[in-house]
mmCIF file of C-alpha atoms in Angstrom:
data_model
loop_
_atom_site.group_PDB
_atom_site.id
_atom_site.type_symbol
_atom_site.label_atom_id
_atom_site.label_comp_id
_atom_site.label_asym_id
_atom_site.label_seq_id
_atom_site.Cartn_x
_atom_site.Cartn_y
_atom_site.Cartn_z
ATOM 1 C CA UNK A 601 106.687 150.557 64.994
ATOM 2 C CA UNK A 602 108.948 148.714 67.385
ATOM 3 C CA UNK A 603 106.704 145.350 66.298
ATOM 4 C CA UNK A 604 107.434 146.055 62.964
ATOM 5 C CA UNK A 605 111.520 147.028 63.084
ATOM 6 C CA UNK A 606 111.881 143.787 65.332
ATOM 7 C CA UNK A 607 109.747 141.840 62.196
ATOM 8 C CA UNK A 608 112.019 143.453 59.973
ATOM 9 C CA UNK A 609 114.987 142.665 61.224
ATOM 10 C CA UNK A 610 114.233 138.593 61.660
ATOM 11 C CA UNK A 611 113.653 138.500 57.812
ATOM 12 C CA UNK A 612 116.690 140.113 57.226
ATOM 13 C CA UNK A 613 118.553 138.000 59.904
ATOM 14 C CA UNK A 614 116.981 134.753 57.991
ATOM 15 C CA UNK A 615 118.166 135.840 54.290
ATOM 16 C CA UNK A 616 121.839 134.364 54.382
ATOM 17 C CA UNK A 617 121.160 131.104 55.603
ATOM 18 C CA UNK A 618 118.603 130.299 53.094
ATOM 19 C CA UNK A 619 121.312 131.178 50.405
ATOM 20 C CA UNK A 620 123.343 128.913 52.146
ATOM 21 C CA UNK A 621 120.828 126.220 52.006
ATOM 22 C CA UNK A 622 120.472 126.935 48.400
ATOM 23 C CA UNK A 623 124.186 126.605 47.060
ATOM 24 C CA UNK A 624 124.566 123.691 49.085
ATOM 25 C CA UNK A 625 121.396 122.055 47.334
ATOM 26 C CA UNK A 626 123.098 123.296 43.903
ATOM 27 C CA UNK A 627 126.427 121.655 44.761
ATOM 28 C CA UNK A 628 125.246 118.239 45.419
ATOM 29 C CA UNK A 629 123.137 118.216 42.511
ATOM 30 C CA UNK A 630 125.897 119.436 40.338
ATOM 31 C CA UNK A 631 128.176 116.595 41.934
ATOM 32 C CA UNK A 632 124.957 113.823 41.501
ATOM 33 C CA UNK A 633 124.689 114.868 37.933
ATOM 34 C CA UNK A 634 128.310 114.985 37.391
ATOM 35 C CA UNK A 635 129.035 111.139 38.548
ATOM 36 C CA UNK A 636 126.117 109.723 36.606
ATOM 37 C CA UNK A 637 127.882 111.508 33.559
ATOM 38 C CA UNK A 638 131.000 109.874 34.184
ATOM 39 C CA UNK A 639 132.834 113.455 34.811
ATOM 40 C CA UNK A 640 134.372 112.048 38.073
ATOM 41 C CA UNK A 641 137.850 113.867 37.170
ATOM 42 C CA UNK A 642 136.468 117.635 37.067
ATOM 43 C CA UNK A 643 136.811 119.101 40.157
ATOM 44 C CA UNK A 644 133.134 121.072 41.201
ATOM 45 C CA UNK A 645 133.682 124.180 42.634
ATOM 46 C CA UNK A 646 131.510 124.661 45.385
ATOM 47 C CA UNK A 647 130.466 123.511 48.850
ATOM 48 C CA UNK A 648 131.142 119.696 48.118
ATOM 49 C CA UNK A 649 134.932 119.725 46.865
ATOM 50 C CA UNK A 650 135.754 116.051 44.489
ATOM 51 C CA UNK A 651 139.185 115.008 44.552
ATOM 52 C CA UNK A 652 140.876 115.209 40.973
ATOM 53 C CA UNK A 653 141.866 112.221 39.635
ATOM 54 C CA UNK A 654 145.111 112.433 36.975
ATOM 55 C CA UNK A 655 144.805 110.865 34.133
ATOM 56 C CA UNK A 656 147.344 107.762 33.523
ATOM 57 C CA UNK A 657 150.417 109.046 31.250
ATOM 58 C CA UNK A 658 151.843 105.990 30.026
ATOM 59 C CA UNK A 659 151.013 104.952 26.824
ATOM 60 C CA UNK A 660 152.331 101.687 24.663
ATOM 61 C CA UNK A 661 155.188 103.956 23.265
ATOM 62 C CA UNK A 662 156.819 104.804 26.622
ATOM 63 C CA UNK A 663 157.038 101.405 27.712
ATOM 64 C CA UNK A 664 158.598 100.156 24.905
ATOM 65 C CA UNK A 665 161.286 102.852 24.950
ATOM 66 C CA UNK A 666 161.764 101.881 28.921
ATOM 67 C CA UNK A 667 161.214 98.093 27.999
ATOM 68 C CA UNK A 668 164.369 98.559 25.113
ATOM 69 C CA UNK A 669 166.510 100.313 27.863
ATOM 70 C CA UNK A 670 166.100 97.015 30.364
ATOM 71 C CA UNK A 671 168.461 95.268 27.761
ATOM 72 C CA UNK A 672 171.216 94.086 29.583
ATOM 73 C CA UNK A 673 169.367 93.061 32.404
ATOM 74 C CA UNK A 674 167.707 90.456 30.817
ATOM 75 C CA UNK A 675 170.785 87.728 30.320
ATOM 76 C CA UNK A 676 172.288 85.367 32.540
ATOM 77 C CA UNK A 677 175.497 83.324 32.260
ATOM 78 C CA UNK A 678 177.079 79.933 32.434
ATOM 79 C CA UNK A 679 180.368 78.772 33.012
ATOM 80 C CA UNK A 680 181.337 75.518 31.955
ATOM 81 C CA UNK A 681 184.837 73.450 31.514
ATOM 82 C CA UNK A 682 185.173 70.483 29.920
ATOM 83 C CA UNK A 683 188.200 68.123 28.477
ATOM 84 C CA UNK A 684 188.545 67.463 24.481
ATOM 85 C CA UNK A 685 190.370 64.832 22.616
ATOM 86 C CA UNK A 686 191.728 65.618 19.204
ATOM 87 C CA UNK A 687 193.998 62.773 17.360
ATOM 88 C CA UNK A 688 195.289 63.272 13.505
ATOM 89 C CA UNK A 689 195.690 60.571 11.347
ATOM 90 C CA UNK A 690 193.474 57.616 9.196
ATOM 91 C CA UNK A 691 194.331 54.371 10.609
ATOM 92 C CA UNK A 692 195.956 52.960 13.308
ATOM 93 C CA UNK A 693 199.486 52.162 11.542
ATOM 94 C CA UNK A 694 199.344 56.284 10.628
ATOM 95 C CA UNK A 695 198.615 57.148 13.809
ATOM 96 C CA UNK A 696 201.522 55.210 15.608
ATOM 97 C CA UNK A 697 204.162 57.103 12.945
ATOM 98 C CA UNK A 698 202.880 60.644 11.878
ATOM 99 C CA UNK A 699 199.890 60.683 13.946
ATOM 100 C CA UNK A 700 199.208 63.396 17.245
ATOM 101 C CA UNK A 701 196.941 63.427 20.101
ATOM 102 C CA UNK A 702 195.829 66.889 22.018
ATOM 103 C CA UNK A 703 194.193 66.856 25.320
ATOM 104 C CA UNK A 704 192.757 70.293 25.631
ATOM 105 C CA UNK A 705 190.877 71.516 29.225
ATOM 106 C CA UNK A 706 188.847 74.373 28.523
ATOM 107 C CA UNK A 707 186.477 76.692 30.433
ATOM 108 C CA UNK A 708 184.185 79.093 28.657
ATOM 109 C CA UNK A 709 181.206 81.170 29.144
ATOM 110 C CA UNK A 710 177.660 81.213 27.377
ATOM 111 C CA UNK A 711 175.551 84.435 27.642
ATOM 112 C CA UNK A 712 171.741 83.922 26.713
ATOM 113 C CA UNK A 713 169.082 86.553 26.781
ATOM 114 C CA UNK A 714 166.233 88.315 25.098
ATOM 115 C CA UNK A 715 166.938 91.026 22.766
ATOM 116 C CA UNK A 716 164.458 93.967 24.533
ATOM 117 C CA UNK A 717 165.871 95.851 21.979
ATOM 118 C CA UNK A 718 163.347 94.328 18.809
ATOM 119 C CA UNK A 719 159.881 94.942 21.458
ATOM 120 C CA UNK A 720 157.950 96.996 19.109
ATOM 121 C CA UNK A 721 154.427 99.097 19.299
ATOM 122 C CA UNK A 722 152.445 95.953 18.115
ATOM 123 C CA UNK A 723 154.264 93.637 20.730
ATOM 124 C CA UNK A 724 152.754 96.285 23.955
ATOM 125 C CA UNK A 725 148.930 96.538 24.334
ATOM 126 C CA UNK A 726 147.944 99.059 27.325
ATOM 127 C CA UNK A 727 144.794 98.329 28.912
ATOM 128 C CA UNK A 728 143.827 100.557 32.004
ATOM 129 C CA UNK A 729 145.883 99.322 34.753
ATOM 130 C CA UNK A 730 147.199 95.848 32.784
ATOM 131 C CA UNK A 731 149.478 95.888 30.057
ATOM 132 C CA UNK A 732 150.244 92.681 28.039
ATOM 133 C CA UNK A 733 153.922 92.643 26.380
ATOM 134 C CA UNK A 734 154.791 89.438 23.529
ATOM 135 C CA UNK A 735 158.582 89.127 24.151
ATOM 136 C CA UNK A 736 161.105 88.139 21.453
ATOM 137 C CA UNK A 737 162.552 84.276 22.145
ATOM 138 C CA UNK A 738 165.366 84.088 24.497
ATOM 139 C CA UNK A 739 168.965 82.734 22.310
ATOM 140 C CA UNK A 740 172.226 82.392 22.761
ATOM 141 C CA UNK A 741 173.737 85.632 22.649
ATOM 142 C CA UNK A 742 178.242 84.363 22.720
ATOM 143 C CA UNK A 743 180.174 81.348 23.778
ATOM 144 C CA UNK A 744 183.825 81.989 24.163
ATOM 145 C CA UNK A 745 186.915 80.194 26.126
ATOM 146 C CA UNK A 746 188.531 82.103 29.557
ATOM 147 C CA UNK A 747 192.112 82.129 27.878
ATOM 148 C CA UNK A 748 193.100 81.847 31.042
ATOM 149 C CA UNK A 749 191.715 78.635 32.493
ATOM 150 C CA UNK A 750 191.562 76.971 28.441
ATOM 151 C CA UNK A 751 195.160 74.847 28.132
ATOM 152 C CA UNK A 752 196.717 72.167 26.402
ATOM 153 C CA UNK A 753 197.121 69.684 28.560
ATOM 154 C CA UNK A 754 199.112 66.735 27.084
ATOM 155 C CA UNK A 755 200.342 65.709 23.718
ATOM 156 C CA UNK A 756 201.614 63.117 22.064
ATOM 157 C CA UNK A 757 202.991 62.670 18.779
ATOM 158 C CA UNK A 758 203.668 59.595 16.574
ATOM 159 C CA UNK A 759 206.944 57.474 15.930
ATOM 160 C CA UNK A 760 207.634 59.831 13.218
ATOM 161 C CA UNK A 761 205.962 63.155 14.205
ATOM 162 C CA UNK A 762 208.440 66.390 14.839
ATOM 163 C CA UNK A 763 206.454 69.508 14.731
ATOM 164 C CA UNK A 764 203.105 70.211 16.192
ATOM 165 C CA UNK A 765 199.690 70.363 14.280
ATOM 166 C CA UNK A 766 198.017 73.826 15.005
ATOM 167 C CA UNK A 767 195.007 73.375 13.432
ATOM 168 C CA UNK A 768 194.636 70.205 15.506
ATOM 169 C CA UNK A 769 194.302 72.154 19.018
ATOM 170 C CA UNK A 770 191.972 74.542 17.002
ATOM 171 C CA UNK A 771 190.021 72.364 15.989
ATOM 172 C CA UNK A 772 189.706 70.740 19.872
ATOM 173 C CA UNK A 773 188.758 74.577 20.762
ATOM 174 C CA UNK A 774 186.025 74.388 18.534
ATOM 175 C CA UNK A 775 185.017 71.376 19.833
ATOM 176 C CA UNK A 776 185.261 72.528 23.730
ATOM 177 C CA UNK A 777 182.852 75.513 22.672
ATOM 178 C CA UNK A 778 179.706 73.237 21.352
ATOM 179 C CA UNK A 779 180.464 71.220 24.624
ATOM 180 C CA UNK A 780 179.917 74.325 26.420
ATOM 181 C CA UNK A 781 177.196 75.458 24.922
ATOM 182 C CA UNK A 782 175.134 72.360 24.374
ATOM 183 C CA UNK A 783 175.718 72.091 28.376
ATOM 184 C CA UNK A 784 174.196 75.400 29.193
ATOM 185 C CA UNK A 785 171.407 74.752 26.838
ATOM 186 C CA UNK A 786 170.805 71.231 28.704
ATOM 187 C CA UNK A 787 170.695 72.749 32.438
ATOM 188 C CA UNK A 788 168.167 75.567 31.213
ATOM 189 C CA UNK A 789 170.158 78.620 30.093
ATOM 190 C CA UNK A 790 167.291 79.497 27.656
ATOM 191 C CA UNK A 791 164.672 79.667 29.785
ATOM 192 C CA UNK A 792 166.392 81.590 32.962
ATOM 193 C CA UNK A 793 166.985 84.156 30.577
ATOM 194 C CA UNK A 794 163.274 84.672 29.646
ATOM 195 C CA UNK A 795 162.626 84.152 33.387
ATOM 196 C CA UNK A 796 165.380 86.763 34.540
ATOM 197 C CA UNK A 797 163.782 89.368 31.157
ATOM 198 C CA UNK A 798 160.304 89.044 32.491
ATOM 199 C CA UNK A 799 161.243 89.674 36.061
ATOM 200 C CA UNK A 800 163.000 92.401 35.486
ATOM 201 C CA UNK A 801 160.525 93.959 32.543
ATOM 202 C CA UNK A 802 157.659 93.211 35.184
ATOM 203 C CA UNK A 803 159.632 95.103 38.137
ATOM 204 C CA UNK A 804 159.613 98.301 36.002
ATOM 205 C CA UNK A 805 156.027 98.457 34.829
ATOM 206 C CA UNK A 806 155.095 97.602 38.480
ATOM 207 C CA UNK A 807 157.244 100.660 39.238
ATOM 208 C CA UNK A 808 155.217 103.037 36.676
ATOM 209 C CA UNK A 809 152.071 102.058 38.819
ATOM 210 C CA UNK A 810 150.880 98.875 36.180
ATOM 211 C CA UNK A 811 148.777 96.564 38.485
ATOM 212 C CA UNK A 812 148.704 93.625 36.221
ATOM 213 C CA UNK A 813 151.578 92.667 33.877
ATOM 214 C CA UNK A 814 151.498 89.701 31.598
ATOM 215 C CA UNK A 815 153.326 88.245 29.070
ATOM 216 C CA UNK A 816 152.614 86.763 25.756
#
C-alpha cells in the first residue's frame, strides 16, 4: 500500500506542470497563427504577452485643418527704399514756366506668402508614415510705404509755377511701390516664402510622428 500511495502521489505531483506545458504550447501557436494573419495589433492573452500597437489617428482631414492654422507662418518680408523722380509738363519750354519736379525717398515693405488657408482634401494624400501635400503658389500678399521713412525730398517748380501739384507726388508714390516690389521679386521674395511655408508645414507633420513629408 505504501508502494502504491507513494505512486499515487508522483502522478498527482506531475499533473500541473503538464498543463503548464500545454497552455504554453497553445499560446505560441495562437501568437504563430496570429502574425501570419496579419493580427499583430491584438494583444493574446496568455503566457506570451504581444505589445499593442495603436493605430495611426491622423487622417488627410486633420492635417489640412492644422496645415490652414500654419497661415501666418508661412510669409516673409522685404524692406526696400528707393528715390523717384516725377516732373509735370510736355516740352522743355513748359517745363521751364509751369512745369514741377518731385524727388520723393521712399521705404516700403512687401509681404509674400502662401495662402495655407485654400490646402484642400484633394491637395493632402496620407500614405502610412508619408504624406504628400500640393501647396498653393507663393504671391505677393501687400506692398505699402513706412509713412515714416517715405518724404519729399526736393522740389522745384517752373518760372511760372505757384502752387504745388498733388497728384504729382502721388503719382511718384505709386511709382516708389512697383520699385519696391519688382525689387523683392528680383532678390527672391517668392520663393523664400514657399521655402519658409514648407519648412514650417514640414516641422508640424514631423511633430504628429509623419516620417516622410513631401511636397508637390
Amino acid at each position: 500500500m505504501g508502494g502504491r500511495g507513494a505512486a499515487g502521489k508522483s502522478r498527482r505531483m506531475a499533473g500541473p506542470p503538464a498543463l503548464m506545458l500545454l497552455a504554453l504550447g497553445l499560446g505560441v501557436a495562437v501568437g504563430f497563427i496570429a502574425g501570419l494573419w496579419g493580427f499583430g495589433r491584438l494583444p493574446l492573452v496568455g503566457p506570451l504577452l504581444f505589445r499593442e500597437e495603436p493605430a495611426r489617428t491622423v487622417t488627410g482631414p486633420v492635417v489640412v485643418e492644422g496645415v490652414r492654422r500654419l497661415d501666418e507662418l508661412a510669409t516673409v518680408r522685404w524692406t526696400e527704399s528707393v528715390v523717384v523722380t516725377r516732373e509735370s509738363g510736355g516740352g522743355a519750354l513748359e517745363r521751364f514756366l509751369t512745369g514741377e519736379r518731385v524727388l520723393l525717398v521712399a521705404t516700403g515693405r512687401v509681404e509674400a506668402g502662401v495662402d495655407l488657408s485654400r490646402i484642400g482634401r484633394d491637395d493632402v494624400r496620407v500614405e502610412g508614415e508619408s504624406v504628400t501635400l500640393r501647396l498653393p503658389e507663393p504671391e505677393i500678399l501687400s506692398v505699402g510705404l513706412d509713412e515714416g521713412r517715405t518724404r519729399v525730398y526736393d522740389r522745384d517748380f517752373g518760372l511760372l509755377g505757384f502752387r504745388p501739384d498733388d497728384a504729382l507726388v502721388e503719382e511718384a508714390r505709386g511709382r516708389a511701390l512697383e520699385e519696391i516690389e519688382d525689387a523683392a521679386r528680383e532678390n527672391g521674395i517668392l520663393k523664400q516664402a514657399e521655402r519658409n511655408a514648407e519648412a514650417s508645414i514640414r516641422s508640424f507633420l514631423t511633430a504628429l510622428g509623419f516620417e516622410r513629408v513631401r511636397f508637390e
